[in-house]
Amino acid sequence: MTEITAFWIAIYIAMLAAFTGYVVISRIPAILHTPLMSGSNFIHGIVLVGAMVALGLANTPTEQVIGFMAVVLGAANVTGGYVVTERILQMFDRSGKKPGKGA
Amino acid sequence: MADFSFAIEPVYIATIFFFIVGLQRMSNPLTARSGIVWAGAAMLIATLVTFFTPNLTNIGLIAIAIVIGGGFGYISAKRVAMTNMPQMVAFFNGMGGGAAAGISAVVLLGPTTPTSSLAVVGGLIGAVSFSGSLIAFLKLQGWMPSRPVTFTGQQIVNMAVLVLAIVSGVFVILQPSSRLLSVNASLPLFFILALGFGLLMTLPIGGADMPVVISMYNAFTGLAVALDGFSFVTPNYAMIIAGVIVGAAGSLLTLKMAKAMNRSLTNVFFGAFGATEEQAAHVSGSVKAIEADDVAVMLAYADRVIIVPGYGMAVAQAQQKVKELTDVLERRGVRVKFAIHPVAGRMPGHMNVLLAEAGVAYDHLFDRDEVNPEFPSTDIVLVIGANDVVNPAAHRKGSPLFGMPILDVEQAKNVIVLKRGQGRGFAGIENDLFYRDNTRMLYGDAQETVGKLVQALKKL
């Protein structure tokens, strides 16, 4: 596949993804807005993968320094986003149907 | 190291699948908790398989960076108090935006490709999200005044900075041969201007609008991640899809929140301009204080009570005591409801989460539209640490709050406002409610005060 083809395929995919994001959110009740914002904050932590590739392909010291910072920030986004979301959602357990049961 | 690069795309596909399943599960309170676990597992495998990217160097550096960043994120998110969760979302969102800006920078330092312009746009959005989110974090954390920061000509300065950022971005792509405009000069300039724009754009936004702003920056980061996914020589579909999903979902969520506050996005971002300080003369009457014991007696003989929680309840960690109060009152046959304003606290759903934590059942919680018609037939409204969302000034033309849908608590027979001191609300506006004849102020720390009410009620 040439670069341009891959590009256009990516555009198609992006369009479908936009609809997916829209549909998933439109069904969410108001009480879940906070956990959801936090959850989507975690999901864009996938930026870590891109930062890894960027650092992995870096040649000059400048690129390495910037890439290194990007990986640090991306990793913080991932773990912080996960823990915050998990802690918010934990609170829904107690009011759930199965009190006392973890996870 | 064995070559597992063949596994990258299949694993990314699985990652996206589990992200979507995870988000779907988060859309139901009963499955919500498992949703994040699914998404987390997906993120873990995606990170691991990325180590097998062909021609990947600096693997040691990558591992060290992950340990540093991951450790920092984990520890700071574990340590922070539940009340500070909203600003933590802003904080980690900023981290993601910064990472996206960094990726753009590395891509742009390399040779120009047909998708360089996407890296520039991604870098711009990512950098704006980074500095903007950090300002939002500082404002919510109280490390910076939360009131709008304005100066004359601000809008012109902001626009100028944005335009200059775009111009320098164009130079980054074109890479003119002139030494002055080389990529080594224009790229740092581009990022400084982009970061500056994020900062300038967030400064004039008041604390009350922060949830909307954080949600928007969340969508921004998603978009920046997607654009960065495009900018690699081989597109990174995992980044594109996850980023676009967050971008779309975040945009919709932002609009929903703004709608709940009856604020247009223009209003949120440019509302601070031209807003004049209100004259105190508008408010007539005086503030009347009351003691906890008297409130307890009133509550004991009331028929219908509505509790309006706000950020003050979260700060005082009073939710557990509020739950006790509800139980005591219900045992006496008082009907207790909770009125939850969509933007009470610092985020939509903030109050629901705290009350759920304390064990208050969902069927006790009512949103604004459901509960507003009930205030006239309510004996006592207990406002616990809420301010702007119950300010009747929102009904008066000329008030900066004008048009914001509020809880019409002033229509109740009695209003008791639990408040720490005489300060203003987050929006920095005087509250007319406190001066009404049917309003009494119960000053003190909310947790302590509600505790006193419970004690007094038990003795009655």
mmCIF file with all atom_site columns, C-alpha atoms in Angstrom, chain A residues 3 6-7 9-11 13-14 17-18 20-22 24-34 36-58 62-64 66-68 70-97 103, chain B residues 12 19-20 23-24 26-29 32-33 36-37 39-40 43 47 50-51 55-58 61-62 65-66 69-70 73-74 77-78 80 82 85 89 92-93 95-96 98-100 102-103 105-106 109 114 118 214-215 218 221 225 230 232 235-237 239-242 244-246 248-249 252-253 256-257 347-350 352-353 357 362:
data_model
loop_
_atom_site.group_PDB
_atom_site.id
_atom_site.type_symbol
_atom_site.label_atom_id
_atom_site.label_alt_id
_atom_site.label_comp_id
_atom_site.label_asym_id
_atom_site.label_entity_id
_atom_site.label_seq_id
_atom_site.pdbx_PDB_ins_code
_atom_site.Cartn_x
_atom_site.Cartn_y
_atom_site.Cartn_z
_atom_site.occupancy
_atom_site.B_iso_or_equiv
_atom_site.pdbx_formal_charge
_atom_site.auth_seq_id
_atom_site.auth_comp_id
_atom_site.auth_asym_id
_atom_site.auth_atom_id
_atom_site.pdbx_PDB_model_num
ATOM 1   C CA . GLU A 1 3   ? 1.315   6.213  1.763  1.00 0.00 ? 3   GLU A CA 1
ATOM 2   C CA . ALA A 1 6   ? -3.048  4.315  3.917  1.00 0.00 ? 6   ALA A CA 1
ATOM 3   C CA . PHE A 1 7   ? -3.891  7.947  4.588  1.00 0.00 ? 7   PHE A CA 1
ATOM 4   C CA . ILE A 1 9   ? -8.083  4.451  4.742  1.00 0.00 ? 9   ILE A CA 1
ATOM 5   C CA . ALA A 1 10  ? -7.220  6.201  7.977  1.00 0.00 ? 10  ALA A CA 1
ATOM 6   C CA . ILE A 1 11  ? -9.694  8.973  7.133  1.00 0.00 ? 11  ILE A CA 1
ATOM 7   C CA . ILE A 1 13  ? -11.618 4.793  9.896  1.00 0.00 ? 13  ILE A CA 1
ATOM 8   C CA . ALA A 1 14  ? -11.523 8.130  11.680 1.00 0.00 ? 14  ALA A CA 1
ATOM 9   C CA . ALA A 1 17  ? -14.607 6.163  15.020 1.00 0.00 ? 17  ALA A CA 1
ATOM 10  C CA . ALA A 1 18  ? -16.195 9.582  15.389 1.00 0.00 ? 18  ALA A CA 1
ATOM 11  C CA . THR A 1 20  ? -18.670 5.327  17.597 1.00 0.00 ? 20  THR A CA 1
ATOM 12  C CA . GLY A 1 21  ? -17.594 7.939  20.125 1.00 0.00 ? 21  GLY A CA 1
ATOM 13  C CA . TYR A 1 22  ? -20.785 9.881  19.592 1.00 0.00 ? 22  TYR A CA 1
ATOM 14  C CA . VAL A 1 24  ? -21.284 5.497  23.048 1.00 0.00 ? 24  VAL A CA 1
ATOM 15  C CA . ILE A 1 25  ? -21.588 8.829  24.840 1.00 0.00 ? 25  ILE A CA 1
ATOM 16  C CA . SER A 1 26  ? -25.140 9.649  23.884 1.00 0.00 ? 26  SER A CA 1
ATOM 17  C CA . ARG A 1 27  ? -26.401 6.697  25.937 1.00 0.00 ? 27  ARG A CA 1
ATOM 18  C CA . ILE A 1 28  ? -24.588 7.621  29.114 1.00 0.00 ? 28  ILE A CA 1
ATOM 19  C CA . PRO A 1 29  ? -26.704 8.802  32.088 1.00 0.00 ? 29  PRO A CA 1
ATOM 20  C CA . ALA A 1 30  ? -25.753 12.057 33.787 1.00 0.00 ? 30  ALA A CA 1
ATOM 21  C CA . ILE A 1 31  ? -24.455 10.373 36.924 1.00 0.00 ? 31  ILE A CA 1
ATOM 22  C CA . LEU A 1 32  ? -21.726 8.738  34.885 1.00 0.00 ? 32  LEU A CA 1
ATOM 23  C CA . HIS A 1 33  ? -20.457 11.931 33.281 1.00 0.00 ? 33  HIS A CA 1
ATOM 24  C CA . THR A 1 34  ? -17.566 12.347 35.706 1.00 0.00 ? 34  THR A CA 1
ATOM 25  C CA . LEU A 1 36  ? -16.792 8.900  31.761 1.00 0.00 ? 36  LEU A CA 1
ATOM 26  C CA . MET A 1 37  ? -14.765 12.042 31.324 1.00 0.00 ? 37  MET A CA 1
ATOM 27  C CA . SER A 1 38  ? -12.091 10.405 33.414 1.00 0.00 ? 38  SER A CA 1
ATOM 28  C CA . GLY A 1 39  ? -12.396 7.157  31.444 1.00 0.00 ? 39  GLY A CA 1
ATOM 29  C CA . SER A 1 40  ? -11.992 8.875  28.104 1.00 0.00 ? 40  SER A CA 1
ATOM 30  C CA . ASN A 1 41  ? -9.081  10.774 29.624 1.00 0.00 ? 41  ASN A CA 1
ATOM 31  C CA . PHE A 1 42  ? -7.506  7.367  30.277 1.00 0.00 ? 42  PHE A CA 1
ATOM 32  C CA . ILE A 1 43  ? -8.244  6.139  26.770 1.00 0.00 ? 43  ILE A CA 1
ATOM 33  C CA . HIS A 1 44  ? -6.389  8.960  25.057 1.00 0.00 ? 44  HIS A CA 1
ATOM 34  C CA . GLY A 1 45  ? -3.467  7.694  27.119 1.00 0.00 ? 45  GLY A CA 1
ATOM 35  C CA . ILE A 1 46  ? -2.866  5.562  24.003 1.00 0.00 ? 46  ILE A CA 1
ATOM 36  C CA . VAL A 1 47  ? -0.677  8.569  23.162 1.00 0.00 ? 47  VAL A CA 1
ATOM 37  C CA . LEU A 1 48  ? 1.938   6.625  25.142 1.00 0.00 ? 48  LEU A CA 1
ATOM 38  C CA . VAL A 1 49  ? 2.241   4.185  22.256 1.00 0.00 ? 49  VAL A CA 1
ATOM 39  C CA . GLY A 1 50  ? 2.945   7.021  19.845 1.00 0.00 ? 50  GLY A CA 1
ATOM 40  C CA . ALA A 1 51  ? 5.430   8.584  22.237 1.00 0.00 ? 51  ALA A CA 1
ATOM 41  C CA . MET A 1 52  ? 7.275   5.253  22.478 1.00 0.00 ? 52  MET A CA 1
ATOM 42  C CA . VAL A 1 53  ? 7.517   5.060  18.705 1.00 0.00 ? 53  VAL A CA 1
ATOM 43  C CA . ALA A 1 54  ? 8.650   8.682  18.529 1.00 0.00 ? 54  ALA A CA 1
ATOM 44  C CA . LEU A 1 55  ? 11.399  8.111  21.082 1.00 0.00 ? 55  LEU A CA 1
ATOM 45  C CA . GLY A 1 56  ? 12.256  4.784  19.492 1.00 0.00 ? 56  GLY A CA 1
ATOM 46  C CA . LEU A 1 57  ? 12.853  6.420  16.126 1.00 0.00 ? 57  LEU A CA 1
ATOM 47  C CA . ALA A 1 58  ? 14.622  9.489  17.547 1.00 0.00 ? 58  ALA A CA 1
ATOM 48  C CA . THR A 1 62  ? 17.126  16.882 20.889 1.00 0.00 ? 62  THR A CA 1
ATOM 49  C CA . GLU A 1 63  ? 14.687  14.335 19.529 1.00 0.00 ? 63  GLU A CA 1
ATOM 50  C CA . GLN A 1 64  ? 15.626  11.945 22.288 1.00 0.00 ? 64  GLN A CA 1
ATOM 51  C CA . ILE A 1 66  ? 11.662  15.542 23.623 1.00 0.00 ? 66  ILE A CA 1
ATOM 52  C CA . GLY A 1 67  ? 10.688  11.924 22.984 1.00 0.00 ? 67  GLY A CA 1
ATOM 53  C CA . PHE A 1 68  ? 11.705  10.983 26.508 1.00 0.00 ? 68  PHE A CA 1
ATOM 54  C CA . ALA A 1 70  ? 6.627   12.659 25.752 1.00 0.00 ? 70  ALA A CA 1
ATOM 55  C CA . VAL A 1 71  ? 6.880   9.073  27.038 1.00 0.00 ? 71  VAL A CA 1
ATOM 56  C CA . VAL A 1 72  ? 7.025   10.301 30.656 1.00 0.00 ? 72  VAL A CA 1
ATOM 57  C CA . LEU A 1 73  ? 3.931   12.464 30.120 1.00 0.00 ? 73  LEU A CA 1
ATOM 58  C CA . GLY A 1 74  ? 2.087   9.742  28.201 1.00 0.00 ? 74  GLY A CA 1
ATOM 59  C CA . ALA A 1 75  ? 2.821   7.152  30.886 1.00 0.00 ? 75  ALA A CA 1
ATOM 60  C CA . ALA A 1 76  ? 1.593   9.559  33.577 1.00 0.00 ? 76  ALA A CA 1
ATOM 61  C CA . ASN A 1 77  ? -1.596  10.062 31.560 1.00 0.00 ? 77  ASN A CA 1
ATOM 62  C CA . VAL A 1 78  ? -2.108  6.289  31.425 1.00 0.00 ? 78  VAL A CA 1
ATOM 63  C CA . THR A 1 79  ? -1.513  5.363  35.072 1.00 0.00 ? 79  THR A CA 1
ATOM 64  C CA . GLY A 1 80  ? -3.004  8.532  36.531 1.00 0.00 ? 80  GLY A CA 1
ATOM 65  C CA . GLY A 1 81  ? -6.056  8.312  34.278 1.00 0.00 ? 81  GLY A CA 1
ATOM 66  C CA . TYR A 1 82  ? -6.567  4.685  35.203 1.00 0.00 ? 82  TYR A CA 1
ATOM 67  C CA . VAL A 1 83  ? -6.254  5.170  38.959 1.00 0.00 ? 83  VAL A CA 1
ATOM 68  C CA . VAL A 1 84  ? -8.513  8.242  39.014 1.00 0.00 ? 84  VAL A CA 1
ATOM 69  C CA . THR A 1 85  ? -11.206 6.482  36.971 1.00 0.00 ? 85  THR A CA 1
ATOM 70  C CA . GLU A 1 86  ? -10.916 3.328  39.042 1.00 0.00 ? 86  GLU A CA 1
ATOM 71  C CA . ARG A 1 87  ? -11.230 5.281  42.279 1.00 0.00 ? 87  ARG A CA 1
ATOM 72  C CA . ILE A 1 88  ? -14.275 7.180  41.054 1.00 0.00 ? 88  ILE A CA 1
ATOM 73  C CA . LEU A 1 89  ? -15.958 3.997  39.845 1.00 0.00 ? 89  LEU A CA 1
ATOM 74  C CA . GLN A 1 90  ? -15.193 2.173  43.067 1.00 0.00 ? 90  GLN A CA 1
ATOM 75  C CA . MET A 1 91  ? -17.821 4.331  44.690 1.00 0.00 ? 91  MET A CA 1
ATOM 76  C CA . PHE A 1 92  ? -20.499 2.811  42.559 1.00 0.00 ? 92  PHE A CA 1
ATOM 77  C CA . ASP A 1 93  ? -19.788 -0.628 43.980 1.00 0.00 ? 93  ASP A CA 1
ATOM 78  C CA . ARG A 1 94  ? -21.297 -0.070 47.394 1.00 0.00 ? 94  ARG A CA 1
ATOM 79  C CA . SER A 1 95  ? -24.602 1.026  45.981 1.00 0.00 ? 95  SER A CA 1
ATOM 80  C CA . GLY A 1 96  ? -24.608 -1.852 43.503 1.00 0.00 ? 96  GLY A CA 1
ATOM 81  C CA . LYS A 1 97  ? -26.606 -5.026 43.779 1.00 0.00 ? 97  LYS A CA 1
ATOM 82  C CA . ALA A 1 103 ? -14.551 -6.104 41.595 1.00 0.00 ? 103 ALA A CA 1
ATOM 83  C CA . TYR B 2 12  ? -3.892  -2.917 18.446 1.00 0.00 ? 12  TYR B CA 1
ATOM 84  C CA . PHE B 2 19  ? -11.565 0.287  24.584 1.00 0.00 ? 19  PHE B CA 1
ATOM 85  C CA . ILE B 2 20  ? -14.989 0.440  22.974 1.00 0.00 ? 20  ILE B CA 1
ATOM 86  C CA . LEU B 2 23  ? -16.579 2.639  27.300 1.00 0.00 ? 23  LEU B CA 1
ATOM 87  C CA . GLN B 2 24  ? -19.814 0.800  26.656 1.00 0.00 ? 24  GLN B CA 1
ATOM 88  C CA . MET B 2 26  ? -18.941 2.477  31.653 1.00 0.00 ? 26  MET B CA 1
ATOM 89  C CA . SER B 2 27  ? -22.314 3.630  30.360 1.00 0.00 ? 27  SER B CA 1
ATOM 90  C CA . ASN B 2 28  ? -24.115 1.539  32.986 1.00 0.00 ? 28  ASN B CA 1
ATOM 91  C CA . PRO B 2 29  ? -23.534 2.000  36.737 1.00 0.00 ? 29  PRO B CA 1
ATOM 92  C CA . ALA B 2 32  ? -19.002 0.668  34.958 1.00 0.00 ? 32  ALA B CA 1
ATOM 93  C CA . ARG B 2 33  ? -16.231 -0.615 37.166 1.00 0.00 ? 33  ARG B CA 1
ATOM 94  C CA . ILE B 2 36  ? -12.121 0.573  33.147 1.00 0.00 ? 36  ILE B CA 1
ATOM 95  C CA . VAL B 2 37  ? -10.534 -2.809 33.863 1.00 0.00 ? 37  VAL B CA 1
ATOM 96  C CA . ALA B 2 39  ? -9.717  -0.673 28.923 1.00 0.00 ? 39  ALA B CA 1
ATOM 97  C CA . GLY B 2 40  ? -6.759  -0.927 31.300 1.00 0.00 ? 40  GLY B CA 1
ATOM 98  C CA . MET B 2 43  ? -3.712  -0.411 27.281 1.00 0.00 ? 43  MET B CA 1
ATOM 99  C CA . THR B 2 47  ? 2.120   -0.791 25.466 1.00 0.00 ? 47  THR B CA 1
ATOM 100 C CA . THR B 2 50  ? 4.783   -1.529 20.952 1.00 0.00 ? 50  THR B CA 1
ATOM 101 C CA . PHE B 2 51  ? 8.246   -2.528 22.194 1.00 0.00 ? 51  PHE B CA 1
ATOM 102 C CA . ASN B 2 55  ? 13.731  -0.585 14.058 1.00 0.00 ? 55  ASN B CA 1
ATOM 103 C CA . LEU B 2 56  ? 12.870  0.669  17.517 1.00 0.00 ? 56  LEU B CA 1
ATOM 104 C CA . THR B 2 57  ? 15.907  2.072  19.300 1.00 0.00 ? 57  THR B CA 1
ATOM 105 C CA . ASN B 2 58  ? 16.371  3.757  22.684 1.00 0.00 ? 58  ASN B CA 1
ATOM 106 C CA . LEU B 2 61  ? 15.244  5.093  27.596 1.00 0.00 ? 61  LEU B CA 1
ATOM 107 C CA . ILE B 2 62  ? 11.654  4.175  26.772 1.00 0.00 ? 62  ILE B CA 1
ATOM 108 C CA . ALA B 2 65  ? 10.567  7.026  30.910 1.00 0.00 ? 65  ALA B CA 1
ATOM 109 C CA . ILE B 2 66  ? 7.586   4.701  31.381 1.00 0.00 ? 66  ILE B CA 1
ATOM 110 C CA . GLY B 2 69  ? 5.949   8.781  34.256 1.00 0.00 ? 69  GLY B CA 1
ATOM 111 C CA . GLY B 2 70  ? 3.882   5.761  35.214 1.00 0.00 ? 70  GLY B CA 1
ATOM 112 C CA . GLY B 2 73  ? 0.964   9.197  37.725 1.00 0.00 ? 73  GLY B CA 1
ATOM 113 C CA . TYR B 2 74  ? 0.151   6.174  39.864 1.00 0.00 ? 74  TYR B CA 1
ATOM 114 C CA . ALA B 2 77  ? -3.479  9.668  41.645 1.00 0.00 ? 77  ALA B CA 1
ATOM 115 C CA . LYS B 2 78  ? -3.505  7.273  44.616 1.00 0.00 ? 78  LYS B CA 1
ATOM 116 C CA . VAL B 2 80  ? -4.986  12.671 46.091 1.00 0.00 ? 80  VAL B CA 1
ATOM 117 C CA . MET B 2 82  ? -11.472 12.155 46.387 1.00 0.00 ? 82  MET B CA 1
ATOM 118 C CA . MET B 2 85  ? -10.445 14.229 41.555 1.00 0.00 ? 85  MET B CA 1
ATOM 119 C CA . VAL B 2 89  ? -8.551  14.676 35.495 1.00 0.00 ? 89  VAL B CA 1
ATOM 120 C CA . PHE B 2 92  ? -3.541  13.984 33.583 1.00 0.00 ? 92  PHE B CA 1
ATOM 121 C CA . ASN B 2 93  ? -5.346  15.305 30.542 1.00 0.00 ? 93  ASN B CA 1
ATOM 122 C CA . MET B 2 95  ? -0.018  15.245 30.494 1.00 0.00 ? 95  MET B CA 1
ATOM 123 C CA . GLY B 2 96  ? -1.634  13.548 27.498 1.00 0.00 ? 96  GLY B CA 1
ATOM 124 C CA . GLY B 2 98  ? 1.914   17.422 26.353 1.00 0.00 ? 98  GLY B CA 1
ATOM 125 C CA . ALA B 2 99  ? 2.823   13.951 25.136 1.00 0.00 ? 99  ALA B CA 1
ATOM 126 C CA . ALA B 2 100 ? 0.936   14.602 21.902 1.00 0.00 ? 100 ALA B CA 1
ATOM 127 C CA . GLY B 2 102 ? 6.082   16.093 22.069 1.00 0.00 ? 102 GLY B CA 1
ATOM 128 C CA . ILE B 2 103 ? 5.324   13.481 19.426 1.00 0.00 ? 103 ILE B CA 1
ATOM 129 C CA . ALA B 2 105 ? 7.834   17.946 17.773 1.00 0.00 ? 105 ALA B CA 1
ATOM 130 C CA . VAL B 2 106 ? 9.848   14.774 17.146 1.00 0.00 ? 106 VAL B CA 1
ATOM 131 C CA . LEU B 2 109 ? 12.214  17.625 13.538 1.00 0.00 ? 109 LEU B CA 1
ATOM 132 C CA . PRO B 2 114 ? 2.905   14.827 3.175  1.00 0.00 ? 114 PRO B CA 1
ATOM 133 C CA . LEU B 2 118 ? -1.290  17.174 10.475 1.00 0.00 ? 118 LEU B CA 1
ATOM 134 C CA . ILE B 2 214 ? -11.719 20.412 31.212 1.00 0.00 ? 214 ILE B CA 1
ATOM 135 C CA . SER B 2 215 ? -14.102 18.379 29.124 1.00 0.00 ? 215 SER B CA 1
ATOM 136 C CA . ASN B 2 218 ? -10.118 16.312 27.042 1.00 0.00 ? 218 ASN B CA 1
ATOM 137 C CA . THR B 2 221 ? -6.161  15.881 23.589 1.00 0.00 ? 221 THR B CA 1
ATOM 138 C CA . VAL B 2 225 ? -3.561  12.081 19.590 1.00 0.00 ? 225 VAL B CA 1
ATOM 139 C CA . PHE B 2 230 ? -1.799  10.240 11.115 1.00 0.00 ? 230 PHE B CA 1
ATOM 140 C CA . PHE B 2 232 ? 3.722   8.845  11.368 1.00 0.00 ? 232 PHE B CA 1
ATOM 141 C CA . PRO B 2 235 ? -0.325  5.585  10.306 1.00 0.00 ? 235 PRO B CA 1
ATOM 142 C CA . ASN B 2 236 ? -0.913  4.372  13.841 1.00 0.00 ? 236 ASN B CA 1
ATOM 143 C CA . TYR B 2 237 ? -4.531  3.243  13.644 1.00 0.00 ? 237 TYR B CA 1
ATOM 144 C CA . MET B 2 239 ? -4.027  6.228  18.074 1.00 0.00 ? 239 MET B CA 1
ATOM 145 C CA . ILE B 2 240 ? -6.293  7.460  15.305 1.00 0.00 ? 240 ILE B CA 1
ATOM 146 C CA . ILE B 2 241 ? -9.324  5.462  16.422 1.00 0.00 ? 241 ILE B CA 1
ATOM 147 C CA . ALA B 2 242 ? -8.921  5.942  20.177 1.00 0.00 ? 242 ALA B CA 1
ATOM 148 C CA . VAL B 2 244 ? -11.108 10.274 17.417 1.00 0.00 ? 244 VAL B CA 1
ATOM 149 C CA . ILE B 2 245 ? -13.455 8.390  19.756 1.00 0.00 ? 245 ILE B CA 1
ATOM 150 C CA . VAL B 2 246 ? -12.323 10.552 22.665 1.00 0.00 ? 246 VAL B CA 1
ATOM 151 C CA . ALA B 2 248 ? -16.067 12.953 19.412 1.00 0.00 ? 248 ALA B CA 1
ATOM 152 C CA . ALA B 2 249 ? -17.243 11.722 22.798 1.00 0.00 ? 249 ALA B CA 1
ATOM 153 C CA . LEU B 2 252 ? -20.515 15.821 22.813 1.00 0.00 ? 252 LEU B CA 1
ATOM 154 C CA . LEU B 2 253 ? -19.961 15.704 26.564 1.00 0.00 ? 253 LEU B CA 1
ATOM 155 C CA . LYS B 2 256 ? -24.052 18.511 27.102 1.00 0.00 ? 256 LYS B CA 1
ATOM 156 C CA . MET B 2 257 ? -22.389 20.166 30.075 1.00 0.00 ? 257 MET B CA 1
ATOM 157 C CA . MET B 2 347 ? -17.857 18.371 37.649 1.00 0.00 ? 347 MET B CA 1
ATOM 158 C CA . PRO B 2 348 ? -21.144 16.939 36.428 1.00 0.00 ? 348 PRO B CA 1
ATOM 159 C CA . GLY B 2 349 ? -21.987 13.969 38.600 1.00 0.00 ? 349 GLY B CA 1
ATOM 160 C CA . HIS B 2 350 ? -19.533 15.019 41.314 1.00 0.00 ? 350 HIS B CA 1
ATOM 161 C CA . ASN B 2 352 ? -23.767 11.795 42.834 1.00 0.00 ? 352 ASN B CA 1
ATOM 162 C CA . VAL B 2 353 ? -20.407 10.125 43.199 1.00 0.00 ? 353 VAL B CA 1
ATOM 163 C CA . GLU B 2 357 ? -19.822 6.741  48.301 1.00 0.00 ? 357 GLU B CA 1
ATOM 164 C CA . TYR B 2 362 ? -29.912 6.597  43.781 1.00 0.00 ? 362 TYR B CA 1
#
